[in-house]
JSON list of C-alpha atoms in Angstrom, two decimals:
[
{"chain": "L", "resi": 1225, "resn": "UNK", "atom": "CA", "xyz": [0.00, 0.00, 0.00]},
{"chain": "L", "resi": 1226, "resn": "UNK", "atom": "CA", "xyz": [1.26, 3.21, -1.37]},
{"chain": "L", "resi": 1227, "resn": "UNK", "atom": "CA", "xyz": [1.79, 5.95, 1.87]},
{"chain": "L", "resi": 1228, "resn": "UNK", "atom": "CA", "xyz": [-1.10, 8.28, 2.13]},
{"chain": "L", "resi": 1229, "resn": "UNK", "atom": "CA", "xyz": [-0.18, 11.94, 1.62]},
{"chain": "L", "resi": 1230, "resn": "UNK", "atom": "CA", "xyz": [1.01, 14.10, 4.38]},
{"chain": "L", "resi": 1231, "resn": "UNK", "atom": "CA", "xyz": [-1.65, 15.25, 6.72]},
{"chain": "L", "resi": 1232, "resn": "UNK", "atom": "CA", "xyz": [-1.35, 17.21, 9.77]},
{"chain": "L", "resi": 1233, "resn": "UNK", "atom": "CA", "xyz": [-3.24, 17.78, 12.52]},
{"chain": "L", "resi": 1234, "resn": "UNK", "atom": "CA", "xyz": [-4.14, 21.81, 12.73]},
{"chain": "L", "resi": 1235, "resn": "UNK", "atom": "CA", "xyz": [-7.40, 22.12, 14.93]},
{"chain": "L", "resi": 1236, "resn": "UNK", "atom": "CA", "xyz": [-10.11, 21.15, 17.20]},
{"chain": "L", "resi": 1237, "resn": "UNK", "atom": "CA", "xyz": [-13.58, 22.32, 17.23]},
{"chain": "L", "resi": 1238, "resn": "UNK", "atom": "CA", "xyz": [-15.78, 21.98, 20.02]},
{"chain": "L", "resi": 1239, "resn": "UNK", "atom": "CA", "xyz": [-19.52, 22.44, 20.73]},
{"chain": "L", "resi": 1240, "resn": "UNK", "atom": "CA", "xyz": [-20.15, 25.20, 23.64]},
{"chain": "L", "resi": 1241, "resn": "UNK", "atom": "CA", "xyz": [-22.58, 26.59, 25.60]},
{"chain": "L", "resi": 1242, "resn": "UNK", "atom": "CA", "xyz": [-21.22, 29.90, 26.56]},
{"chain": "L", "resi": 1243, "resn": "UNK", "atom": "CA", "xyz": [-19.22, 31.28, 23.86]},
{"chain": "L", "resi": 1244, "resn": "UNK", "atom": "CA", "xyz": [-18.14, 34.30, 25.28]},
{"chain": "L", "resi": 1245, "resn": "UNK", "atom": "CA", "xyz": [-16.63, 32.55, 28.53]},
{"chain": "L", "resi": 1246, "resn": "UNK", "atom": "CA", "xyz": [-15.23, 30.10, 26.35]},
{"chain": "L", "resi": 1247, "resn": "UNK", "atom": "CA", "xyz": [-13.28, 32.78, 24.11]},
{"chain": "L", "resi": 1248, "resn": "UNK", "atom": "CA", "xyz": [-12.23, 34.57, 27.13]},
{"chain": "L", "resi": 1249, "resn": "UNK", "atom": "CA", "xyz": [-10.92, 30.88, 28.89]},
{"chain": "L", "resi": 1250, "resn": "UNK", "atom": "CA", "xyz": [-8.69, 29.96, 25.56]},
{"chain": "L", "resi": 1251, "resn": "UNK", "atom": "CA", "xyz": [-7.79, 33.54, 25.45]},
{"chain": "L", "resi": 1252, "resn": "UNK", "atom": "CA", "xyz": [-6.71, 34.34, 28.92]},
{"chain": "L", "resi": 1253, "resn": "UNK", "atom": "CA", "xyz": [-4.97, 30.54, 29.29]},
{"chain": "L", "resi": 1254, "resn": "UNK", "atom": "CA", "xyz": [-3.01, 29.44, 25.69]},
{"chain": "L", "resi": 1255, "resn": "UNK", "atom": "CA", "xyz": [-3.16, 33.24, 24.26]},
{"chain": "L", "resi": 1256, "resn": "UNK", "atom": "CA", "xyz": [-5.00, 32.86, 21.73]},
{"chain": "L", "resi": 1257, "resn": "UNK", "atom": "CA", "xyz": [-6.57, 35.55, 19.30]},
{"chain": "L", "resi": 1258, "resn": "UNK", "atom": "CA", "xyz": [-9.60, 35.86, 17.53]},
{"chain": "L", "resi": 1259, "resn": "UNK", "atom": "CA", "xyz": [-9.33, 35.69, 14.22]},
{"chain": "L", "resi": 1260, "resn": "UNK", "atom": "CA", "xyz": [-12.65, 34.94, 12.81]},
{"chain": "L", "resi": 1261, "resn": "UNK", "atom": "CA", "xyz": [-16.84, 35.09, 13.98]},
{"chain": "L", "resi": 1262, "resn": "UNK", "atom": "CA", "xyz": [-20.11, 35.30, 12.74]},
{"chain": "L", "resi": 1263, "resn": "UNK", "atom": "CA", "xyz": [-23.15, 33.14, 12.38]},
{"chain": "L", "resi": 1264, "resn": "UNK", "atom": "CA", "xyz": [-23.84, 30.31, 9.66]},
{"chain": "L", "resi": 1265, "resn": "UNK", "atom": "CA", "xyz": [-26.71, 28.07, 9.77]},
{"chain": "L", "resi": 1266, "resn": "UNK", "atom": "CA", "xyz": [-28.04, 29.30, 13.43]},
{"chain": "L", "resi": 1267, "resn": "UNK", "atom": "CA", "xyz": [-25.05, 28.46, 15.05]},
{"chain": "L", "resi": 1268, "resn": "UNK", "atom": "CA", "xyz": [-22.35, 31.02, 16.38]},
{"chain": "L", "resi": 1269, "resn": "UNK", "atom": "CA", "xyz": [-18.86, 30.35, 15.37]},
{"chain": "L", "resi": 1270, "resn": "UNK", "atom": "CA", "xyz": [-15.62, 31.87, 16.76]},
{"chain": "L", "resi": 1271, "resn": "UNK", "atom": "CA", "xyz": [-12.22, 30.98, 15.26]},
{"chain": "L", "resi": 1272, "resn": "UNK", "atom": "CA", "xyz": [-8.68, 31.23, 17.43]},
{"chain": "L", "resi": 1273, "resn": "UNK", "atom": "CA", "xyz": [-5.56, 31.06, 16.66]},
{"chain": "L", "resi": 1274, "resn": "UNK", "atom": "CA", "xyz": [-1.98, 31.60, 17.98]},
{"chain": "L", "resi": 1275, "resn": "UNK", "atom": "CA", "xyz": [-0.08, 31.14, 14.68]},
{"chain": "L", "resi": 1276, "resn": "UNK", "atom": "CA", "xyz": [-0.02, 33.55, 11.84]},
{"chain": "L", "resi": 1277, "resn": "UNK", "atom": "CA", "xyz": [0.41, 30.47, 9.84]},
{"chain": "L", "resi": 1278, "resn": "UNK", "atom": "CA", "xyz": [-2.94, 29.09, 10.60]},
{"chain": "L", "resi": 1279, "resn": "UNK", "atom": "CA", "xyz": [-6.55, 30.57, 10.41]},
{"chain": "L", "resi": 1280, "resn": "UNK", "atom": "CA", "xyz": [-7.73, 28.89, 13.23]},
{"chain": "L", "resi": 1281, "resn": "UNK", "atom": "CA", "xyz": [-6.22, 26.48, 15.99]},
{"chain": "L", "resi": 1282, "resn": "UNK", "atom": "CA", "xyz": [-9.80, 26.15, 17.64]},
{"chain": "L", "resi": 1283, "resn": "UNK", "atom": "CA", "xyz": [-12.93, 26.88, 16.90]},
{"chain": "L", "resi": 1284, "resn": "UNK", "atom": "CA", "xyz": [-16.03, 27.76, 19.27]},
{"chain": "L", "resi": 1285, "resn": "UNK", "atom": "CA", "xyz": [-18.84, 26.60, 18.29]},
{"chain": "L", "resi": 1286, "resn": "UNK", "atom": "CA", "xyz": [-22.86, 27.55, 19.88]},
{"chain": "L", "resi": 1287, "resn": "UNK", "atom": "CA", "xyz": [-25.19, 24.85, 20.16]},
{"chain": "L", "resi": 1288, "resn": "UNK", "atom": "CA", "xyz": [-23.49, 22.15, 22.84]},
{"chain": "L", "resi": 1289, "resn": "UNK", "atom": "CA", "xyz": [-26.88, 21.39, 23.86]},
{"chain": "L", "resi": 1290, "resn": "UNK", "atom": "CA", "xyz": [-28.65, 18.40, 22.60]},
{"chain": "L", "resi": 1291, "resn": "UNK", "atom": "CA", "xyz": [-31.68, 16.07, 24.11]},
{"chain": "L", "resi": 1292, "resn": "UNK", "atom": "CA", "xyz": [-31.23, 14.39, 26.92]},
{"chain": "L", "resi": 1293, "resn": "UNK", "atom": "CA", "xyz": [-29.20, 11.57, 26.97]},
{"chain": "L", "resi": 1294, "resn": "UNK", "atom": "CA", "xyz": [-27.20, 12.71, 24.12]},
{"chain": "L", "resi": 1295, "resn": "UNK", "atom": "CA", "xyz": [-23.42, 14.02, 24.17]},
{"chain": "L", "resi": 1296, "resn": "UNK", "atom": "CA", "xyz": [-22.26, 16.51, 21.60]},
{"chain": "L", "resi": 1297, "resn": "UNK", "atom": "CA", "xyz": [-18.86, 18.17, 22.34]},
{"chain": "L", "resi": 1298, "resn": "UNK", "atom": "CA", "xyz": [-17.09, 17.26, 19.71]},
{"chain": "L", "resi": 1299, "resn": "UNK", "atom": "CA", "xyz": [-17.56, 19.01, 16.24]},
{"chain": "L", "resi": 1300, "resn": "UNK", "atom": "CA", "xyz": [-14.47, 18.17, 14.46]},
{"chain": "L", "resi": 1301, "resn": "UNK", "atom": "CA", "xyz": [-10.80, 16.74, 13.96]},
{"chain": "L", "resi": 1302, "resn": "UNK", "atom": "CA", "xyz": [-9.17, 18.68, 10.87]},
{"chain": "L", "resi": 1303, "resn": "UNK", "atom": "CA", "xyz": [-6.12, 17.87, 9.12]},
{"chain": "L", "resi": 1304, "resn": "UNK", "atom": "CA", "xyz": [-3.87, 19.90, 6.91]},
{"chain": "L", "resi": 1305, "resn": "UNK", "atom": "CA", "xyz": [-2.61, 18.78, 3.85]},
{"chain": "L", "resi": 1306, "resn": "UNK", "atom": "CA", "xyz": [-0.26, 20.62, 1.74]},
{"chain": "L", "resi": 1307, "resn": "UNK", "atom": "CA", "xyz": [-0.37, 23.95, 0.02]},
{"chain": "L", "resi": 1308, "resn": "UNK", "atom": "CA", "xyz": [-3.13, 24.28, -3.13]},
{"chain": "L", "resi": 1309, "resn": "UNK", "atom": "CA", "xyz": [-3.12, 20.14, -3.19]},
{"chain": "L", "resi": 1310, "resn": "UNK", "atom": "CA", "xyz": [-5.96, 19.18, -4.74]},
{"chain": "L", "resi": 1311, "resn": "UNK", "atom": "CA", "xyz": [-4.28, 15.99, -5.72]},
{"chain": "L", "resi": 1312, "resn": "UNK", "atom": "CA", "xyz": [-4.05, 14.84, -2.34]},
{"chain": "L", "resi": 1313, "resn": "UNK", "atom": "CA", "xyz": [-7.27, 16.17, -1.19]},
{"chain": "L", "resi": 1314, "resn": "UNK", "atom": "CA", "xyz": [-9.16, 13.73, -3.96]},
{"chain": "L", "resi": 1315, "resn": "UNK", "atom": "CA", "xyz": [-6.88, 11.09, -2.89]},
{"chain": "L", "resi": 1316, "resn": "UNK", "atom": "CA", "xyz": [-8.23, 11.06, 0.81]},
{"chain": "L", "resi": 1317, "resn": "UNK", "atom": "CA", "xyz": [-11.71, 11.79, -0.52]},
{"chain": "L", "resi": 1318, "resn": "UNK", "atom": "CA", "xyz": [-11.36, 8.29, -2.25]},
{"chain": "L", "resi": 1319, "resn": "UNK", "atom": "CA", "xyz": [-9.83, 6.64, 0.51]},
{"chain": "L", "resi": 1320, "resn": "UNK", "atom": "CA", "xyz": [-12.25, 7.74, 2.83]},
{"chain": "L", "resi": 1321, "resn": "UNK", "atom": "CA", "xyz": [-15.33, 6.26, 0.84]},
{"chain": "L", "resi": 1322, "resn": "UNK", "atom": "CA", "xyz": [-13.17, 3.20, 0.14]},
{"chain": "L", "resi": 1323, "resn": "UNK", "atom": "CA", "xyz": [-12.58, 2.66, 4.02]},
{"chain": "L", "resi": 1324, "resn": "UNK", "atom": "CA", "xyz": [-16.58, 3.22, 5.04]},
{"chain": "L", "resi": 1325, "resn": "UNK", "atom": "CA", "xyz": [-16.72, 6.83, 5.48]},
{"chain": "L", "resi": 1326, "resn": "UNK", "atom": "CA", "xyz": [-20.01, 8.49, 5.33]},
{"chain": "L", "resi": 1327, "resn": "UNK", "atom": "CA", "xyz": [-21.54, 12.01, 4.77]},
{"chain": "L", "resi": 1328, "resn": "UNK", "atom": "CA", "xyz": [-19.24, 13.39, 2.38]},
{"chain": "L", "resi": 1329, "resn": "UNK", "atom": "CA", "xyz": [-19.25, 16.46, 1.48]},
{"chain": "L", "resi": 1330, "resn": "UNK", "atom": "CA", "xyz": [-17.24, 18.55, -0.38]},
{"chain": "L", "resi": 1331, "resn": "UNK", "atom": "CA", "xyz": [-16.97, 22.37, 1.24]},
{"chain": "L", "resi": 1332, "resn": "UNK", "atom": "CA", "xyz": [-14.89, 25.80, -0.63]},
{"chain": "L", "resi": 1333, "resn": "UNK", "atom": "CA", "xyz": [-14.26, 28.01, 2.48]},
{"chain": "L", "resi": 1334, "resn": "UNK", "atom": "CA", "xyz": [-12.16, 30.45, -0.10]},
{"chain": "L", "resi": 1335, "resn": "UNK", "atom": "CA", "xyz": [-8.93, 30.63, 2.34]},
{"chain": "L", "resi": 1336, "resn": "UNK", "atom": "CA", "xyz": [-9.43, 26.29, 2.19]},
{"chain": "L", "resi": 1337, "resn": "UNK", "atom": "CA", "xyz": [-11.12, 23.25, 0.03]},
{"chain": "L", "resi": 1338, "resn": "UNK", "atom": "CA", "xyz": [-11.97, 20.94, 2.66]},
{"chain": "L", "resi": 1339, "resn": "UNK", "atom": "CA", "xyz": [-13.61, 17.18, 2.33]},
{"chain": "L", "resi": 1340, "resn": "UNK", "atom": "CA", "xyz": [-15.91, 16.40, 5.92]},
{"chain": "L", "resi": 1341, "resn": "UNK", "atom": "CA", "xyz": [-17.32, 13.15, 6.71]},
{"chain": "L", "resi": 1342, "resn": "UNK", "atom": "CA", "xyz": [-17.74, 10.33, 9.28]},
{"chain": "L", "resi": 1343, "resn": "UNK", "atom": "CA", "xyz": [-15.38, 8.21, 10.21]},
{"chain": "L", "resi": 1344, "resn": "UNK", "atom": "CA", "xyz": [-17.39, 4.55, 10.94]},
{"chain": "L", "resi": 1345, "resn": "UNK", "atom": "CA", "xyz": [-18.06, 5.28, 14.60]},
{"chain": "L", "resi": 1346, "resn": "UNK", "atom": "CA", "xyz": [-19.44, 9.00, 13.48]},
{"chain": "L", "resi": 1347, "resn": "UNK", "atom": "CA", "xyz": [-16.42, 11.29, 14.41]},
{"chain": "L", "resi": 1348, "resn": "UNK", "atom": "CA", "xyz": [-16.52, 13.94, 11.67]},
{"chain": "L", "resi": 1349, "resn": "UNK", "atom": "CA", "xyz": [-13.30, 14.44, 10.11]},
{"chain": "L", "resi": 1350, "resn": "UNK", "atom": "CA", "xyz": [-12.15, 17.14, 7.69]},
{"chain": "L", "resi": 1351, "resn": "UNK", "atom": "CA", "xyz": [-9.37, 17.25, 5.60]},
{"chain": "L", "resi": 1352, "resn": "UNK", "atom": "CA", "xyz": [-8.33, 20.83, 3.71]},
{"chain": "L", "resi": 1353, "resn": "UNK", "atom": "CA", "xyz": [-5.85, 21.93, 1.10]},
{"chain": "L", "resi": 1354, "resn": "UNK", "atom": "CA", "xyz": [-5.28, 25.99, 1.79]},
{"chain": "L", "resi": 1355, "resn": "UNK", "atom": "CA", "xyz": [-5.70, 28.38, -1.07]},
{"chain": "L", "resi": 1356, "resn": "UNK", "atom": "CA", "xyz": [-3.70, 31.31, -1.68]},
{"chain": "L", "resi": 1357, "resn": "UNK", "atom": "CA", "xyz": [-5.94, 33.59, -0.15]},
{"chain": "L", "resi": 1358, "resn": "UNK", "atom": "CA", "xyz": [-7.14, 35.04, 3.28]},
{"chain": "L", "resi": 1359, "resn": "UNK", "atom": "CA", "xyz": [-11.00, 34.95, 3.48]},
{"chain": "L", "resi": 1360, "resn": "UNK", "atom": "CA", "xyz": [-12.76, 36.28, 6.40]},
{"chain": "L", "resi": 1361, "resn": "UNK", "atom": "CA", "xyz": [-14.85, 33.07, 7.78]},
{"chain": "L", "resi": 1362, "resn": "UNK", "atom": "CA", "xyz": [-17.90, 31.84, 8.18]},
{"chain": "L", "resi": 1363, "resn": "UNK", "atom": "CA", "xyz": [-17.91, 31.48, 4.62]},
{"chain": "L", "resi": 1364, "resn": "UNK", "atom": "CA", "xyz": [-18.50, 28.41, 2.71]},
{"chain": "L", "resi": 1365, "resn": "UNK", "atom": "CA", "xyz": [-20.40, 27.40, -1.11]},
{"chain": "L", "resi": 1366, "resn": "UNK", "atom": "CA", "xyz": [-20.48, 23.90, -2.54]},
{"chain": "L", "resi": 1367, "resn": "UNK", "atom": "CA", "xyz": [-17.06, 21.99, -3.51]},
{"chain": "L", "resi": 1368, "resn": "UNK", "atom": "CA", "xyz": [-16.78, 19.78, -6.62]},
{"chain": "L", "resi": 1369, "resn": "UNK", "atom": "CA", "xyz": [-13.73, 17.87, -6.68]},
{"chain": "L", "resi": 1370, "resn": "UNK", "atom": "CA", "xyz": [-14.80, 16.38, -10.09]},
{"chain": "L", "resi": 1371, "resn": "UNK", "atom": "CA", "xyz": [-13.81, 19.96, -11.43]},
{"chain": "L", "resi": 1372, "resn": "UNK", "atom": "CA", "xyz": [-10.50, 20.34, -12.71]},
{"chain": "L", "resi": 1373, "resn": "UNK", "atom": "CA", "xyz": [-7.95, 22.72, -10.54]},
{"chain": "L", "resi": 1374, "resn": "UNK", "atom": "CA", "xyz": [-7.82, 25.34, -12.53]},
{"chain": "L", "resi": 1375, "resn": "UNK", "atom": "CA", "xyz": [-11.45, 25.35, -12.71]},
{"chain": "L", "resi": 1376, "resn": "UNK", "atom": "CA", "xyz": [-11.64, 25.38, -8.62]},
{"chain": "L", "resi": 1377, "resn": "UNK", "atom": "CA", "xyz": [-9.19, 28.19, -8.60]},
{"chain": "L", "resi": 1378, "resn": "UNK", "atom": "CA", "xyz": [-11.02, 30.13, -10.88]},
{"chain": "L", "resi": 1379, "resn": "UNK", "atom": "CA", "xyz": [-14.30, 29.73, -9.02]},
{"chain": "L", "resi": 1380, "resn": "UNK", "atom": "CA", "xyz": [-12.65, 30.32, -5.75]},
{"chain": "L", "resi": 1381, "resn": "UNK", "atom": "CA", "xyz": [-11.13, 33.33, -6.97]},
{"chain": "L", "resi": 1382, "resn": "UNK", "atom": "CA", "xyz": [-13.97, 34.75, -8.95]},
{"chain": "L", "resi": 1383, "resn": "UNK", "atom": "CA", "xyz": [-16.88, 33.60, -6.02]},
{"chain": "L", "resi": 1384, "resn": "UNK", "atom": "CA", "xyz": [-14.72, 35.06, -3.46]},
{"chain": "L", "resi": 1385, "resn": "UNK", "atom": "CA", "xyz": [-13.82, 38.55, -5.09]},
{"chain": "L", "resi": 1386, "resn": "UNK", "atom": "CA", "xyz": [-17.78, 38.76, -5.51]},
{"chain": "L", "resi": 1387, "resn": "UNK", "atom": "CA", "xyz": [-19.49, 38.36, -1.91]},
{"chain": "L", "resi": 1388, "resn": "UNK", "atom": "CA", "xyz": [-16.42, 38.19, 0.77]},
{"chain": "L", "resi": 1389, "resn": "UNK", "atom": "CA", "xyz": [-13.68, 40.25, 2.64]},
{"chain": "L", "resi": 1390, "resn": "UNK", "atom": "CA", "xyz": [-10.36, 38.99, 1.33]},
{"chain": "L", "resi": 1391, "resn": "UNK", "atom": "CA", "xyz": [-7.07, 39.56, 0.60]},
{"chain": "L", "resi": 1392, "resn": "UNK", "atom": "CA", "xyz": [-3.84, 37.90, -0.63]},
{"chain": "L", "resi": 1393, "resn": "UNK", "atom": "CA", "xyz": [-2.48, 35.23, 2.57]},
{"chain": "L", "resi": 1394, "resn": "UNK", "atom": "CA", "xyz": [0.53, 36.95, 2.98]},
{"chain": "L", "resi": 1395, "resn": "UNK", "atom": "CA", "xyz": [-1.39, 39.99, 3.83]},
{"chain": "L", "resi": 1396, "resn": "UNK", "atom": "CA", "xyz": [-3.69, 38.57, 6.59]},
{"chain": "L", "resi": 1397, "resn": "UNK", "atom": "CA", "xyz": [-0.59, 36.42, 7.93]},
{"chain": "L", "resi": 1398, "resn": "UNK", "atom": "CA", "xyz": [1.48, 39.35, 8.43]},
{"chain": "L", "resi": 1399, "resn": "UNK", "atom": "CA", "xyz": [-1.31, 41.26, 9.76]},
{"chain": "L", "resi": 1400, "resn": "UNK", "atom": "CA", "xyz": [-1.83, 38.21, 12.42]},
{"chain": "L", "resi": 1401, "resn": "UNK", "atom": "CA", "xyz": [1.63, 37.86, 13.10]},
{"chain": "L", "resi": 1402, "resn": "UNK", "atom": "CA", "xyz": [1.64, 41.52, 14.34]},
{"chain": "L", "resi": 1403, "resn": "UNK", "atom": "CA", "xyz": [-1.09, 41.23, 16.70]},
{"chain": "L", "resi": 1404, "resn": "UNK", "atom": "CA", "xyz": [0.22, 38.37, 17.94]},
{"chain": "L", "resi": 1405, "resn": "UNK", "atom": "CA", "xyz": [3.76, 40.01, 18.61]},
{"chain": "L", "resi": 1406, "resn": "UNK", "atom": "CA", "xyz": [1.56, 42.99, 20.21]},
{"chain": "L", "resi": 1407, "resn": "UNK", "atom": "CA", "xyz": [-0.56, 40.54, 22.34]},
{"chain": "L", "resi": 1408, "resn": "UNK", "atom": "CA", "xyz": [2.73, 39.35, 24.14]},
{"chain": "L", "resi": 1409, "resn": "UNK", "atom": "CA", "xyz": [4.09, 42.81, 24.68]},
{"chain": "L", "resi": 1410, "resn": "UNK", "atom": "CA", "xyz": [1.27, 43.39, 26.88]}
]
């Protein structure tokens, strides 16, 4: 068997009650900034980070509450894979479905392409390729991996230029990396 390509795990996102206390917990204790919030499908969403290098680290989400009896704290495990790799991205996407994953579904969030599903016990996964570009988040349209590369790019570029806040990823990451070196100053 052929060595899947690399993945790394980049972030955690949990379901919360209190969002605020929550920020202000992961704040005050690892130093975390927020990067990132807004609503998207009823549910508030609040994304952290500590590296300039990475969107989010953690992300907050409303809605921990669930009938009784039921657990839900948990919303996902994501991996990284490389740079602009849509290669590898439709190589796990494959994989996945070949090893009893369920609930595909293919996601553009403009600063990543991303592939979420269940593992076989449930767990949701995601797996993401970053794009070349910074888009301010919650943000998210359909993502057809059947479409060639320079056909996602295009889209991505052309969808995101029309109805988000964006900018080149060196921008934002310097811009991050600043407020980071101002938040430990302090």
């Amino acid at each position: 068997m052929a060595a899947p390509p690399p993945a790394q795990l980049t972030h955690v996102g949990l379901y919360v009650n209190d969002v605020d206390r929550m920020v202000n917990f992961y704040s005050e204790l690892l130093g975390l900034l927020v990067i990132d919030q807004g609503d998207f499908l009823g549910r508030r969403l609040t994304f952290l980070s500590r590296r300039a290098d990475e969107h989010h680290q953690l992300v907050l989400v409303s809605g921990r509450k669930v009938p009784e009896g039921e657990i839900a704290l948990l919303s996902q495990v994501s991996f990284r894979l490389t740079d602009d790799d849509l290669t590898s991205l439709r190589w796990f996407h494959d994989k996945a479905l070949e090893l009893g994953a369920t609930g595909m579904e293919g996601r553009n969030h403009g600063n990543s392409w991303s592939i979420y599903f269940l593992d076989p016990e449930g767990n949701r996964l995601e797996l993401y390729t970053p794009t070349p570009w910074y888009v301010s988040q919650p943000w998210r349209v359909a993502l057809d991996l059947a479409d060639t590369d320079e056909v996602i790019r295009e889209k991505t570029q052309a969808l995101i230029e029309e109805t988000a806040t964006w900018s080149p990823v060196e921008t934002w990451s310097a811009s991050v990396a600043e407020r980071l070196r101002a938040a430990e100053s302090d």
